[in-house]
PDB file of C-alpha atoms in Angstrom:
ATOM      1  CA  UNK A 273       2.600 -34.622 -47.488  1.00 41.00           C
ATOM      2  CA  UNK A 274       5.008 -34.143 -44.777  1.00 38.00           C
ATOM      3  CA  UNK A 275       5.756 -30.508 -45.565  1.00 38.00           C
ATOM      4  CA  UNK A 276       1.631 -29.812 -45.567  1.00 37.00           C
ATOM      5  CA  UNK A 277       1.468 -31.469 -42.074  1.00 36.00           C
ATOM      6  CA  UNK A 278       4.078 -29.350 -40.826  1.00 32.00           C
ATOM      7  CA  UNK A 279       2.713 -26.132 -42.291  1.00 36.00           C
ATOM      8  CA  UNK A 280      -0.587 -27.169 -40.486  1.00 39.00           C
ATOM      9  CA  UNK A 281       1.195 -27.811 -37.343  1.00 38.00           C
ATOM     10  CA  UNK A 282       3.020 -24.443 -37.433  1.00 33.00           C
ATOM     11  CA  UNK A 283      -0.594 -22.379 -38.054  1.00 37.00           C
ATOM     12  CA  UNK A 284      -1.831 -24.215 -35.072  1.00 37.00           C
ATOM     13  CA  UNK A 285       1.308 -23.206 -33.085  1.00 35.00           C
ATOM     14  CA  UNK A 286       0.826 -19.700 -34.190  1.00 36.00           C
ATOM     15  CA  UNK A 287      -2.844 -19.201 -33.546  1.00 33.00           C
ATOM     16  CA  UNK A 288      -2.215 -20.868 -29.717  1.00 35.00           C
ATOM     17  CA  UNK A 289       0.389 -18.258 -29.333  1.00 35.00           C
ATOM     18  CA  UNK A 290      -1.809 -15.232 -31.029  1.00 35.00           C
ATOM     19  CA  UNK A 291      -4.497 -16.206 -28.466  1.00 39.00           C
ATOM     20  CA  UNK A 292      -2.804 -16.342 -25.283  1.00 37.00           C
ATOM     21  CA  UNK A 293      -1.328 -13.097 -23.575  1.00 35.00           C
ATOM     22  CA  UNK A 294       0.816 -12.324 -20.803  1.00 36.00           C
ATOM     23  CA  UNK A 295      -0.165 -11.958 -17.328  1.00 39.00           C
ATOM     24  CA  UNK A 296      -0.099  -8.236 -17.440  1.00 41.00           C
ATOM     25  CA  UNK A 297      -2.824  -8.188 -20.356  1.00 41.00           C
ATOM     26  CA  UNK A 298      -5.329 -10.337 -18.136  1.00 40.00           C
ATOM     27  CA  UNK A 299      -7.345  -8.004 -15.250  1.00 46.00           C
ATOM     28  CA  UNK A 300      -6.461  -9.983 -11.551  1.00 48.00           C
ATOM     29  CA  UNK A 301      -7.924 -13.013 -10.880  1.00 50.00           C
ATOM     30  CA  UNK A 302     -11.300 -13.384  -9.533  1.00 52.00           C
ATOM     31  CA  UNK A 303     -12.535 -10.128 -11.429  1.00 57.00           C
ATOM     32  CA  UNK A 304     -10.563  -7.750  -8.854  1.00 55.00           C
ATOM     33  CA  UNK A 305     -11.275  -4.384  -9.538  1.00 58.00           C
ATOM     34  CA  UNK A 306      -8.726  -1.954  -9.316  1.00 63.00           C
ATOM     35  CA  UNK A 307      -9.617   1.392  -8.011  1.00 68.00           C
ATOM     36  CA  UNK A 308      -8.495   4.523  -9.781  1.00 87.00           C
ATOM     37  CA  UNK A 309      -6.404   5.329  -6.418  1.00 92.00           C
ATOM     38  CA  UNK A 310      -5.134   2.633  -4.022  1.00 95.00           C
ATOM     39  CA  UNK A 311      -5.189   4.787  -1.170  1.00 96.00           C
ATOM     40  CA  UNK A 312      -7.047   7.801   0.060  1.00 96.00           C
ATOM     41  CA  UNK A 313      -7.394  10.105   2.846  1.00 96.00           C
ATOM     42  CA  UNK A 314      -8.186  13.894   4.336  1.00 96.00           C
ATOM     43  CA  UNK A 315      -5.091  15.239   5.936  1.00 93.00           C
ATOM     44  CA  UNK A 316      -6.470  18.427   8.083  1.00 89.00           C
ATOM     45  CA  UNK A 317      -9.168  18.694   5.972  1.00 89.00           C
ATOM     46  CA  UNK A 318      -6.894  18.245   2.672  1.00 91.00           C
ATOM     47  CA  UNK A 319      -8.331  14.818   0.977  1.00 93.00           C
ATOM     48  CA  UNK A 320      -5.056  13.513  -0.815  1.00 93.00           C
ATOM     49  CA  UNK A 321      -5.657  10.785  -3.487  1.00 93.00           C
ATOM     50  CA  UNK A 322      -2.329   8.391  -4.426  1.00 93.00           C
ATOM     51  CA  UNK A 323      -1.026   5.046  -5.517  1.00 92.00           C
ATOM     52  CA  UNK A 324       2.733   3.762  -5.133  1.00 90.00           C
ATOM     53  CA  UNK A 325       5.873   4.758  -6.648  1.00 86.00           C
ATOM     54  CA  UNK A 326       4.772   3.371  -9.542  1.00 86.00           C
ATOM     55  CA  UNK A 327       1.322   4.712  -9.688  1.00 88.00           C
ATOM     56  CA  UNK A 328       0.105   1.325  -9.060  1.00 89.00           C
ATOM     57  CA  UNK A 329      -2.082  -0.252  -6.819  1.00 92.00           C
ATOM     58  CA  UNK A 330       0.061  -2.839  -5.477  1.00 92.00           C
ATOM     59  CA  UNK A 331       2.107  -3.469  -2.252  1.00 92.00           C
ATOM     60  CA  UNK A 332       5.837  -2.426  -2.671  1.00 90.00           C
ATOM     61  CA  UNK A 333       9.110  -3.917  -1.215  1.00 88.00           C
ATOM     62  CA  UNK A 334      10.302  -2.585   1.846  1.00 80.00           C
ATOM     63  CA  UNK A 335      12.874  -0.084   1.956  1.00 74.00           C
ATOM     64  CA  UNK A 336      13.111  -0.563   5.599  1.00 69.00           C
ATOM     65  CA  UNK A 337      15.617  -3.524   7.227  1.00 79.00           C
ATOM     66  CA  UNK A 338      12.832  -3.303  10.242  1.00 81.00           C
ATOM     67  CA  UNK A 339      10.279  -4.492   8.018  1.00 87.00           C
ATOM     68  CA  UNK A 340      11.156  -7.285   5.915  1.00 89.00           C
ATOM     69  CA  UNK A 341       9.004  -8.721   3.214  1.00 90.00           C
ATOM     70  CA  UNK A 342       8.831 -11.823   4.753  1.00 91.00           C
ATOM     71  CA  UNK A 343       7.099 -10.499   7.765  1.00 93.00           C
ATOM     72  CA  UNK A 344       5.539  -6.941   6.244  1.00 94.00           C
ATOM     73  CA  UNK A 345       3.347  -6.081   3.458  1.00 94.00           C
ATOM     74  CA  UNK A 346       4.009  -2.536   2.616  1.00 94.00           C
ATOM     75  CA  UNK A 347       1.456  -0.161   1.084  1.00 95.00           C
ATOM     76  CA  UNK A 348       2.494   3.178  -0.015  1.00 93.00           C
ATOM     77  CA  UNK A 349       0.186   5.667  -0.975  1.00 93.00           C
ATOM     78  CA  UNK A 350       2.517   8.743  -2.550  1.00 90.00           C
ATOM     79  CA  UNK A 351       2.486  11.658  -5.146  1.00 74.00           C
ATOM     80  CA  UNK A 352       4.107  10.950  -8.368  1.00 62.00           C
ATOM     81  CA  UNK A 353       5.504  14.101 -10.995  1.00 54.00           C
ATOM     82  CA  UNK A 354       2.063  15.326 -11.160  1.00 55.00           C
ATOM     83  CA  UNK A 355       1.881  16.270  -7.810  1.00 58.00           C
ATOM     84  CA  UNK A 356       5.208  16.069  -5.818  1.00 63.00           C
ATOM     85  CA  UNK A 357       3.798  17.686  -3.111  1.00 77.00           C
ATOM     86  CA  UNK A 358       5.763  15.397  -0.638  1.00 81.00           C
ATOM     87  CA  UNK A 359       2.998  14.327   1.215  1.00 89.00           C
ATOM     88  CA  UNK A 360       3.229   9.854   1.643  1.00 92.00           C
ATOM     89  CA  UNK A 361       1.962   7.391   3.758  1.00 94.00           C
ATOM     90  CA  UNK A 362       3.355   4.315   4.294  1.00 94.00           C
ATOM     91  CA  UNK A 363       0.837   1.027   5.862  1.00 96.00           C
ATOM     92  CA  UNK A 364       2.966  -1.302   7.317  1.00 95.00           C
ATOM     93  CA  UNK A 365       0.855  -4.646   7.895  1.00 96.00           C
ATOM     94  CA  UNK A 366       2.419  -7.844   9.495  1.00 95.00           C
ATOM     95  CA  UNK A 367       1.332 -10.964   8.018  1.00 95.00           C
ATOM     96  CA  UNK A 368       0.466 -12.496  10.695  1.00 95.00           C
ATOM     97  CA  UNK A 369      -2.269  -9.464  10.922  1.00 96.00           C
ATOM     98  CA  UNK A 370      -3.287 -10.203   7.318  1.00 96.00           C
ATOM     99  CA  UNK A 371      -7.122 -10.692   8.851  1.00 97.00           C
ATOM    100  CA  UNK A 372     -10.302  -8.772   9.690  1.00 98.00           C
ATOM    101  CA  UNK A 373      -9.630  -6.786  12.255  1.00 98.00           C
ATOM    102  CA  UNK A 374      -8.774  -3.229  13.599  1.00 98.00           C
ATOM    103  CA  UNK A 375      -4.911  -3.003  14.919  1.00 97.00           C
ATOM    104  CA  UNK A 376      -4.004   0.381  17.184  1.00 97.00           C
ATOM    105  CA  UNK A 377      -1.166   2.239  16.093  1.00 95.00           C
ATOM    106  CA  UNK A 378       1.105   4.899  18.015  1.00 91.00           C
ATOM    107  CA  UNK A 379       4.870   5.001  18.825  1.00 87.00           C
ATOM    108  CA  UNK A 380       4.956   1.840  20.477  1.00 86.00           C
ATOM    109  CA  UNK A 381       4.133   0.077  17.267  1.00 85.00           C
ATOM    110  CA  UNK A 382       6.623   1.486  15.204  1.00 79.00           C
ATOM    111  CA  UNK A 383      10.617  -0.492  14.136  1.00 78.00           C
ATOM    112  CA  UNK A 384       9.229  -3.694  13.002  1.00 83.00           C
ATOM    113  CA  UNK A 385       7.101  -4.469  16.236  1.00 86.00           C
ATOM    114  CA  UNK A 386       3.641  -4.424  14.707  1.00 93.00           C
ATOM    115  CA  UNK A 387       1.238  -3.219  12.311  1.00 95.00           C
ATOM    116  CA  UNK A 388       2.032   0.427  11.646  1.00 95.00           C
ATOM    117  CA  UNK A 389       1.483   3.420   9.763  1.00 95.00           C
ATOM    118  CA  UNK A 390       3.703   6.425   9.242  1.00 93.00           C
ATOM    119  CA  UNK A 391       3.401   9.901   7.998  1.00 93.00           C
ATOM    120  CA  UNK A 392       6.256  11.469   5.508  1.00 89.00           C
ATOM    121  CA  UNK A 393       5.545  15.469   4.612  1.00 85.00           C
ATOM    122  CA  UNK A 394       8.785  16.326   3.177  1.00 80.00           C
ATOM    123  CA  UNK A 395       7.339  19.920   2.705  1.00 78.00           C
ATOM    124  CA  UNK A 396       8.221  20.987   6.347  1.00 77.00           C
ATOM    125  CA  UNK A 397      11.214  20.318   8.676  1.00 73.00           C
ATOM    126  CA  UNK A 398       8.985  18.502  11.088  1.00 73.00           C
ATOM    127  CA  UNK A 399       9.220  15.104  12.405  1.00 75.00           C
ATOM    128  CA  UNK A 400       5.920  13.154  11.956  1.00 89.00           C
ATOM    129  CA  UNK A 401       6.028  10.769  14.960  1.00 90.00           C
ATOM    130  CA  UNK A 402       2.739   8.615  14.783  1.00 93.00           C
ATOM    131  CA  UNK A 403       1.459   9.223  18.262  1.00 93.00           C
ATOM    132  CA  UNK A 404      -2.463   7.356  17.625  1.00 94.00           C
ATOM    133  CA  UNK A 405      -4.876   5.850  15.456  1.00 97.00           C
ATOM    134  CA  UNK A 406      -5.595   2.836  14.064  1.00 98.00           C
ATOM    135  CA  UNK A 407      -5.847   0.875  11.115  1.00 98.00           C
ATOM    136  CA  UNK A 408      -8.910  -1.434  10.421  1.00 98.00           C
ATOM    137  CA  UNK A 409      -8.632  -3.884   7.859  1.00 98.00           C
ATOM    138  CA  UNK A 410     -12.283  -4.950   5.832  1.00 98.00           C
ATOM    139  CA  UNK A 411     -11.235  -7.510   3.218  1.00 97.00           C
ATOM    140  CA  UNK A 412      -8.732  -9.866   2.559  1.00 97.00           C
ATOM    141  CA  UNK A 413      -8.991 -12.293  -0.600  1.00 97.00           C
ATOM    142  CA  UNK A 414      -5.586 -14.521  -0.055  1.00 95.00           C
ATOM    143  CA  UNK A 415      -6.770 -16.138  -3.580  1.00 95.00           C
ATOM    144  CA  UNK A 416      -6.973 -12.778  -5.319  1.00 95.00           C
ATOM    145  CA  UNK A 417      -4.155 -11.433  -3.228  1.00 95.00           C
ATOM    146  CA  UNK A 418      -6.317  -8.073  -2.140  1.00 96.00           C
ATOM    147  CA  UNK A 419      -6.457  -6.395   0.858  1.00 97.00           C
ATOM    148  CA  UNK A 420      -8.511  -3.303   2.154  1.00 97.00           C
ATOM    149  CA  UNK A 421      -9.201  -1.384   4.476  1.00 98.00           C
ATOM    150  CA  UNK A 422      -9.765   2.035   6.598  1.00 98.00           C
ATOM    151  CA  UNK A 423      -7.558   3.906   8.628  1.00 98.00           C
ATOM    152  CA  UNK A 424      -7.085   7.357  11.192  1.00 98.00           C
ATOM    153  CA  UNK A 425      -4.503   8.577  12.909  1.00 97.00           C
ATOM    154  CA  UNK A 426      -2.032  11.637  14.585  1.00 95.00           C
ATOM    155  CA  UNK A 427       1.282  13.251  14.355  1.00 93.00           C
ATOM    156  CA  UNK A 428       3.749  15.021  16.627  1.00 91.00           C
ATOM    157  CA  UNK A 429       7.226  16.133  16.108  1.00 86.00           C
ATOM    158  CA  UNK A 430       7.038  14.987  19.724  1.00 78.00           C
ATOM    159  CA  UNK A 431       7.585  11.266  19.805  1.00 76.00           C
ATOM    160  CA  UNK A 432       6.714  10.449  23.767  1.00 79.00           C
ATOM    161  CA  UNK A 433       5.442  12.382  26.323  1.00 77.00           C
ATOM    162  CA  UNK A 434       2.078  14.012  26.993  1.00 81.00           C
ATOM    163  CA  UNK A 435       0.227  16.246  25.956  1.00 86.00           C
ATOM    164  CA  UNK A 436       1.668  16.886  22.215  1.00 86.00           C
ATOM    165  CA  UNK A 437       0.969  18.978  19.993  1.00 88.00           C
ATOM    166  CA  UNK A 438      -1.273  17.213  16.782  1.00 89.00           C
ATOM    167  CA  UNK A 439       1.068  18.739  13.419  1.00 89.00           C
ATOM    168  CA  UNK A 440      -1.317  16.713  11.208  1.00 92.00           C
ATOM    169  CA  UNK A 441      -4.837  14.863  11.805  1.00 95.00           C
ATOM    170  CA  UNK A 442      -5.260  11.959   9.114  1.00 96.00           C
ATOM    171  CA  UNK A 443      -8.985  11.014   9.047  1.00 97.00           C
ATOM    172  CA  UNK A 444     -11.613   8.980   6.618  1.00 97.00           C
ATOM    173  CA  UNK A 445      -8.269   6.827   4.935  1.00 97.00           C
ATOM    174  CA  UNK A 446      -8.950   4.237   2.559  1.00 98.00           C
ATOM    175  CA  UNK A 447      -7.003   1.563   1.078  1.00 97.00           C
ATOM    176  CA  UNK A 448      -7.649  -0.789  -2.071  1.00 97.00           C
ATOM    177  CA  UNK A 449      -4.091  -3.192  -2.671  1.00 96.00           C
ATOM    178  CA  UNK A 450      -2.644  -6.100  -4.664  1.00 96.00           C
ATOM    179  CA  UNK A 451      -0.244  -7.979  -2.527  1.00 95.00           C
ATOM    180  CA  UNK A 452       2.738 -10.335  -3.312  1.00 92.00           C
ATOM    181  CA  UNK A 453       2.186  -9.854  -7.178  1.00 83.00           C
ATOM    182  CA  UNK A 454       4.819  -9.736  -9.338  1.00 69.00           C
ATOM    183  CA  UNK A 455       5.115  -6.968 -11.778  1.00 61.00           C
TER     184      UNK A 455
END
């Protein structure tokens, strides 16, 4: 009798374990969708379509000592193998500005002062200096842990100083992230 309870108990044990998964098997809480590309833009007239690193849609750690994770939410939006054109764009969003809201961006908000967004085209020996724009952010679910948003802006190889010469125009950006999840 003993030995048939225990067999019993050991089926349940197993069909509990058969029916639960991992986190990674279950689509984000709150029936998130995930877009097919976290982040999206035209780049004089170019429209680039990326995700991280990873070719995810979810914030990365900050390589940056300017912009630490506990104060920065970074959102990267780069070319993987498939198209290493080296063409990235980095959203740098303080927590604090983890709202509704449209946040200006230029040189002044660059090195950990405030919401910023830079410009890395390792095709050409230029600087990108961010010299305007902004970044306007539409959604935030802090249960779901999504953010998104719209964003515009220029680049100079000149960093101050007026006028400059625009080396790239970034217009109609999009962005679609997971934040602080674990992967």
């Amino acid at each position: 009798m003993k030995i048939s309870k225990l067999m019993g108990g050991l089926a349940a044990l197993a069909l509990l374990s058969i029916g639960c998964s991992s986190d990674s098997d279950n689509p984000p809480a709150n029936n998130v969708v995930i877009p097919t590309y976290a982040m999206t833009w035209k780049m004089n007239g170019t429209t680039f379509m990326r995700n991280n690193t990873w070719g995810r849609n979810t914030a990365i750690s900050n390589l940056y000592t300017y912009y630490p994770d506990e104060e920065f939410i970074r959102l990267q939006g780069t070319g993987t193998f498939t198209n290493a054109d080296g063409v990235e764009i980095n959203i740098m969003i303080k927590r604090s500005d983890l709202v509704v809201g449209t946040y200006p961006v230029s040189h002044d908000t660059e090195d950990g002062v405030a919401t910023h967004i830079d410009l890395i085209n390792n095709a050409n020996d230029e600087s990108e200096n961010t010299r305007e724009g902004s970044i306007t952010i539409t959604e935030v679910n802090p249960v779901a842990k999504t953010v998104k948003g719209t964003f515009h802006f220029k680049t100079s190889d000149n960093s101050e100083g007026t006028p400059y010469t625009v080396n790239f125009d970034v217009t109609q950006g999009t962005f679609n992230y997971r934040y602080d999840i674990v992967e």
